[in-house]
PDB file of C-alpha atoms in Angstrom:
ATOM      1  CA  ARG F 164     -30.251   6.583  34.561  1.00  0.00           C
ATOM      2  CA  ILE F 165     -27.665   6.451  32.030  1.00  0.00           C
ATOM      3  CA  GLY F 166     -26.484   3.002  32.452  1.00  0.00           C
ATOM      4  CA  ASP F 167     -30.086   1.392  32.488  1.00  0.00           C
ATOM      5  CA  THR F 168     -30.583   1.263  28.941  1.00  0.00           C
ATOM      6  CA  LEU F 169     -28.797  -1.299  26.827  1.00  0.00           C
ATOM      7  CA  PRO F 170     -27.907  -0.563  23.051  1.00  0.00           C
ATOM      8  CA  THR F 171     -30.353  -2.045  20.588  1.00  0.00           C
ATOM      9  CA  GLN F 172     -29.277  -4.391  17.808  1.00  0.00           C
ATOM     10  CA  THR F 173     -29.630  -3.822  14.222  1.00  0.00           C
ATOM     11  CA  ASP F 174     -31.382  -6.081  11.990  1.00  0.00           C
ATOM     12  CA  SER F 175     -28.054  -7.301  10.522  1.00  0.00           C
ATOM     13  CA  PRO F 176     -27.194 -11.123  10.833  1.00  0.00           C
ATOM     14  CA  PRO F 177     -25.086 -12.564  13.479  1.00  0.00           C
ATOM     15  CA  CYS F 178     -21.305 -12.779  12.346  1.00  0.00           C
ATOM     16  CA  SER F 179     -19.314 -15.913  12.910  1.00  0.00           C
ATOM     17  CA  PRO F 180     -15.774 -15.902  13.606  1.00  0.00           C
ATOM     18  CA  ILE F 181     -15.117 -17.018  10.006  1.00  0.00           C
ATOM     19  CA  ASP F 182     -16.554 -13.619   8.788  1.00  0.00           C
ATOM     20  CA  PHE F 183     -14.145 -11.638  10.924  1.00  0.00           C
ATOM     21  CA  ALA F 184     -11.245 -13.590   9.471  1.00  0.00           C
ATOM     22  CA  MET F 185     -12.539 -12.634   5.981  1.00  0.00           C
ATOM     23  CA  ALA F 186     -12.785  -8.912   6.925  1.00  0.00           C
ATOM     24  CA  ASP F 187      -9.293  -9.062   8.089  1.00  0.00           C
ATOM     25  CA  GLU F 188      -8.095 -10.608   4.727  1.00  0.00           C
ATOM     26  CA  ASP F 189      -9.869  -7.948   2.608  1.00  0.00           C
ATOM     27  CA  GLN F 190      -8.239  -5.000   4.208  1.00  0.00           C
ATOM     28  CA  PRO F 191      -4.521  -5.035   4.342  1.00  0.00           C
ATOM     29  CA  LYS F 192      -3.116  -3.799   7.789  1.00  0.00           C
ATOM     30  CA  LYS F 193      -1.412  -0.530   7.552  1.00  0.00           C
ATOM     31  CA  ARG F 194       1.867  -0.615   9.421  1.00  0.00           C
ATOM     32  CA  THR F 195       2.471   2.631  11.248  1.00  0.00           C
ATOM     33  CA  PHE F 196       5.897   3.600  11.852  1.00  0.00           C
ATOM     34  CA  ARG F 197       7.018   5.244  14.915  1.00  0.00           C
ATOM     35  CA  LYS F 198       8.033   8.592  14.510  1.00  0.00           C
ATOM     36  CA  PHE F 199      11.736   9.281  15.561  1.00  0.00           C
ATOM     37  CA  SER F 200      12.479  12.016  18.003  1.00  0.00           C
ATOM     38  CA  TYR F 201      15.747  12.913  19.805  1.00  0.00           C
ATOM     39  CA  ARG F 202      14.964  14.228  23.179  1.00  0.00           C
ATOM     40  CA  GLY F 203      11.462  15.184  22.198  1.00  0.00           C
ATOM     41  CA  ILE F 204      12.203  16.938  18.821  1.00  0.00           C
ATOM     42  CA  ASP F 205      11.168  15.288  15.528  1.00  0.00           C
ATOM     43  CA  LEU F 206      13.912  14.195  13.062  1.00  0.00           C
ATOM     44  CA  ASP F 207      12.575  16.890  10.424  1.00  0.00           C
ATOM     45  CA  LYS F 208      13.350  19.765  12.938  1.00  0.00           C
ATOM     46  CA  LEU F 209      16.820  18.135  14.057  1.00  0.00           C
ATOM     47  CA  LEU F 210      18.023  18.314  10.653  1.00  0.00           C
ATOM     48  CA  ASP F 211      16.975  22.040  10.451  1.00  0.00           C
ATOM     49  CA  MET F 212      18.689  23.092  13.704  1.00  0.00           C
ATOM     50  CA  SER F 213      21.968  24.894  13.658  1.00  0.00           C
ATOM     51  CA  ASN F 214      25.021  23.260  15.223  1.00  0.00           C
ATOM     52  CA  GLN F 215      24.693  25.674  18.276  1.00  0.00           C
ATOM     53  CA  ASP F 216      20.812  24.464  18.990  1.00  0.00           C
ATOM     54  CA  LEU F 217      21.913  20.926  18.362  1.00  0.00           C
ATOM     55  CA  MET F 218      24.771  21.178  20.883  1.00  0.00           C
ATOM     56  CA  GLU F 219      22.280  22.076  23.722  1.00  0.00           C
ATOM     57  CA  LEU F 220      20.364  18.744  23.149  1.00  0.00           C
ATOM     58  CA  PHE F 221      23.218  16.634  23.446  1.00  0.00           C
ATOM     59  CA  ARG F 222      24.802  15.363  26.655  1.00  0.00           C
ATOM     60  CA  ALA F 223      27.539  16.893  28.760  1.00  0.00           C
ATOM     61  CA  ARG F 224      30.568  15.134  26.998  1.00  0.00           C
ATOM     62  CA  GLN F 225      29.309  15.989  23.595  1.00  0.00           C
ATOM     63  CA  ARG F 226      28.410  19.539  24.466  1.00  0.00           C
ATOM     64  CA  ARG F 227      31.998  20.204  25.773  1.00  0.00           C
ATOM     65  CA  LYS F 228      33.356  18.755  22.441  1.00  0.00           C
ATOM     66  CA  PHE F 229      31.151  21.099  20.283  1.00  0.00           C
ATOM     67  CA  SER F 230      31.693  24.024  22.359  1.00  0.00           C
ATOM     68  CA  ARG F 231      35.605  23.561  22.211  1.00  0.00           C
ATOM     69  CA  GLY F 232      35.259  23.953  18.197  1.00  0.00           C
ATOM     70  CA  ILE F 233      34.563  21.713  15.359  1.00  0.00           C
ATOM     71  CA  LYS F 234      37.930  20.865  13.792  1.00  0.00           C
ATOM     72  CA  ARG F 235      38.877  20.322  10.139  1.00  0.00           C
ATOM     73  CA  ALA F 236      38.824  16.438   9.963  1.00  0.00           C
ATOM     74  CA  PRO F 237      35.124  16.107  10.901  1.00  0.00           C
ATOM     75  CA  ILE F 238      34.134  18.723   8.479  1.00  0.00           C
ATOM     76  CA  THR F 239      35.810  16.983   5.831  1.00  0.00           C
ATOM     77  CA  LEU F 240      34.019  13.484   6.767  1.00  0.00           C
ATOM     78  CA  LEU F 241      30.562  15.388   6.686  1.00  0.00           C
ATOM     79  CA  LYS F 242      31.634  16.941   3.157  1.00  0.00           C
ATOM     80  CA  LYS F 243      32.529  13.568   2.050  1.00  0.00           C
ATOM     81  CA  LEU F 244      29.263  11.823   3.425  1.00  0.00           C
ATOM     82  CA  ARG F 245      27.211  14.463   1.617  1.00  0.00           C
ATOM     83  CA  LYS F 246      28.920  13.718  -1.820  1.00  0.00           C
ATOM     84  CA  SER F 247      28.384  10.204  -1.330  1.00  0.00           C
ATOM     85  CA  LYS F 248      24.568  10.558  -0.444  1.00  0.00           C
ATOM     86  CA  ARG F 249      24.425  12.887  -3.569  1.00  0.00           C
ATOM     87  CA  GLU F 250      25.803  10.461  -5.866  1.00  0.00           C
ATOM     88  CA  THR F 251      23.654   7.441  -5.274  1.00  0.00           C
ATOM     89  CA  SER F 252      20.323   6.906  -6.824  1.00  0.00           C
ATOM     90  CA  TYR F 253      17.012   6.816  -4.708  1.00  0.00           C
ATOM     91  CA  GLY F 254      16.489   3.834  -2.723  1.00  0.00           C
ATOM     92  CA  GLU F 255      20.241   2.699  -2.529  1.00  0.00           C
ATOM     93  CA  LYS F 256      22.759   3.077   0.265  1.00  0.00           C
ATOM     94  CA  PRO F 257      25.625   5.267  -0.589  1.00  0.00           C
ATOM     95  CA  GLU F 258      29.092   4.316  -0.848  1.00  0.00           C
ATOM     96  CA  ALA F 259      31.019   3.715   2.390  1.00  0.00           C
ATOM     97  CA  VAL F 260      33.242   6.629   3.567  1.00  0.00           C
ATOM     98  CA  LYS F 261      36.391   5.382   5.501  1.00  0.00           C
ATOM     99  CA  THR F 262      37.537   7.084   8.414  1.00  0.00           C
ATOM    100  CA  HIS F 263      39.645   6.786  11.503  1.00  0.00           C
ATOM    101  CA  LEU F 264      37.711   9.535  13.389  1.00  0.00           C
ATOM    102  CA  ARG F 265      36.291   7.030  16.259  1.00  0.00           C
ATOM    103  CA  ASN F 266      35.848  10.277  18.203  1.00  0.00           C
ATOM    104  CA  MET F 267      33.246  12.006  16.012  1.00  0.00           C
ATOM    105  CA  VAL F 268      29.897  12.413  17.438  1.00  0.00           C
ATOM    106  CA  ILE F 269      27.016  11.409  15.159  1.00  0.00           C
ATOM    107  CA  VAL F 270      24.781  14.299  14.287  1.00  0.00           C
ATOM    108  CA  PRO F 271      21.623  14.313  12.210  1.00  0.00           C
ATOM    109  CA  GLU F 272      23.058  15.131   8.923  1.00  0.00           C
ATOM    110  CA  MET F 273      24.763  11.735   8.763  1.00  0.00           C
ATOM    111  CA  ILE F 274      21.465   9.817   8.989  1.00  0.00           C
ATOM    112  CA  GLY F 275      21.271   7.360   6.025  1.00  0.00           C
ATOM    113  CA  SER F 276      25.120   7.153   5.440  1.00  0.00           C
ATOM    114  CA  VAL F 277      27.589   4.240   5.493  1.00  0.00           C
ATOM    115  CA  VAL F 278      30.804   4.997   7.206  1.00  0.00           C
ATOM    116  CA  GLY F 279      33.761   2.683   7.457  1.00  0.00           C
ATOM    117  CA  VAL F 280      35.008   2.983  10.865  1.00  0.00           C
ATOM    118  CA  TYR F 281      38.592   1.886  11.539  1.00  0.00           C
ATOM    119  CA  ASN F 282      38.889  -0.514  14.506  1.00  0.00           C
ATOM    120  CA  GLY F 283      42.765  -0.872  14.593  1.00  0.00           C
ATOM    121  CA  LYS F 284      42.815  -3.481  12.036  1.00  0.00           C
ATOM    122  CA  GLN F 285      40.164  -3.139   9.650  1.00  0.00           C
ATOM    123  CA  PHE F 286      37.228  -0.843   8.690  1.00  0.00           C
ATOM    124  CA  ILE F 287      33.863  -1.547   9.822  1.00  0.00           C
ATOM    125  CA  ASN F 288      30.818  -0.551   7.666  1.00  0.00           C
ATOM    126  CA  VAL F 289      28.299   1.240  10.029  1.00  0.00           C
ATOM    127  CA  GLU F 290      24.919   2.371   8.576  1.00  0.00           C
ATOM    128  CA  ILE F 291      24.048   5.374  10.599  1.00  0.00           C
ATOM    129  CA  LYS F 292      20.564   5.188  11.955  1.00  0.00           C
ATOM    130  CA  PRO F 293      18.387   8.019  13.832  1.00  0.00           C
ATOM    131  CA  GLU F 294      18.709   6.101  17.212  1.00  0.00           C
ATOM    132  CA  MET F 295      22.570   6.652  17.009  1.00  0.00           C
ATOM    133  CA  ILE F 296      22.372  10.523  17.049  1.00  0.00           C
ATOM    134  CA  GLY F 297      24.595  11.819  19.945  1.00  0.00           C
ATOM    135  CA  HIS F 298      26.700   8.655  20.231  1.00  0.00           C
ATOM    136  CA  TYR F 299      30.327   8.184  19.051  1.00  0.00           C
ATOM    137  CA  LEU F 300      31.336   6.232  15.796  1.00  0.00           C
ATOM    138  CA  ALA F 301      33.504   4.142  17.920  1.00  0.00           C
ATOM    139  CA  GLU F 302      30.598   2.747  19.709  1.00  0.00           C
ATOM    140  CA  PHE F 303      29.509   0.818  16.497  1.00  0.00           C
ATOM    141  CA  SER F 304      32.985  -0.512  15.611  1.00  0.00           C
ATOM    142  CA  ILE F 305      34.214  -3.031  18.387  1.00  0.00           C
ATOM    143  CA  THR F 306      38.221  -3.128  18.668  1.00  0.00           C
ATOM    144  CA  TYR F 307      38.485  -6.517  19.938  1.00  0.00           C
ATOM    145  CA  LYS F 308      37.311 -10.055  19.064  1.00  0.00           C
ATOM    146  CA  PRO F 309      35.060 -11.162  22.040  1.00  0.00           C
ATOM    147  CA  ILE F 310      36.644 -14.429  23.241  1.00  0.00           C
ATOM    148  CA  LYS F 311      34.399 -17.486  23.161  1.00  0.00           C
ATOM    149  CA  HIS F 312      35.367 -19.811  26.216  1.00  0.00           C
ATOM    150  CA  GLY F 313      35.514 -23.583  25.830  1.00  0.00           C
ATOM    151  CA  ARG F 314      33.318 -25.879  27.968  1.00  0.00           C
ATOM    152  CA  ALA F 315      34.164 -26.657  31.392  1.00  0.00           C
ATOM    153  CA  GLY F 316      36.712 -29.712  31.629  1.00  0.00           C
ATOM    154  CA  MET F 317      38.502 -28.953  28.302  1.00  0.00           C
ATOM    155  CA  ALA F 318      41.883 -27.742  30.122  1.00  0.00           C
ATOM    156  CA  GLY F 319      43.893 -27.740  27.162  1.00  0.00           C
ATOM    157  CA  LYS F 320      43.306 -31.081  25.678  1.00  0.00           C
ATOM    158  CA  GLY F 321      41.431 -30.001  22.433  1.00  0.00           C
ATOM    159  CA  ALA F 322      43.224 -26.750  21.772  1.00  0.00           C
ATOM    160  CA  PHE F 323      46.453 -28.202  20.244  1.00  0.00           C
ATOM    161  CA  ILE F 324      46.253 -30.429  17.082  1.00  0.00           C
ATOM    162  CA  PRO F 325      49.871 -31.324  15.968  1.00  0.00           C
ATOM    163  CA  LEU F 326      50.720 -31.021  12.231  1.00  0.00           C
ATOM    164  CA  LYS F 327      51.202 -34.215  10.559  1.00  0.00           C
TER     165      LYS F 327
END
């Protein structure tokens, strides 16, 4: 039978736990990065897709926005992002491009760019990452300052400090 035989040992000396630790130090661990895919399609293929093919991958709201036509303002923003990317040297972040277009859908072409998204008071710099594809710019630029509630029992005692 197949399971009855045991594997034979070679003539090598037995290894101690110290030997295993030394073997790990000799070979640096290679970090493998997870390849990004949006709805099962790799990033390289997403960049080569036409707007029509890309539109079919998006969710319903984004599909509707694309099907109604791409207006002039988003095209201008994409041109500015291309220009800022082109003018930076390799390995550096591109210059931030300021915009009020909070309703702009993030497309694969924008990956790696820095966009200053207006939140009603100031421009919040957002670095576009592959995970953001299909989302709106507004989702990454919060419009309010989250409140921090005081501890229980403070009831207006420590909030007001008179001027002297």
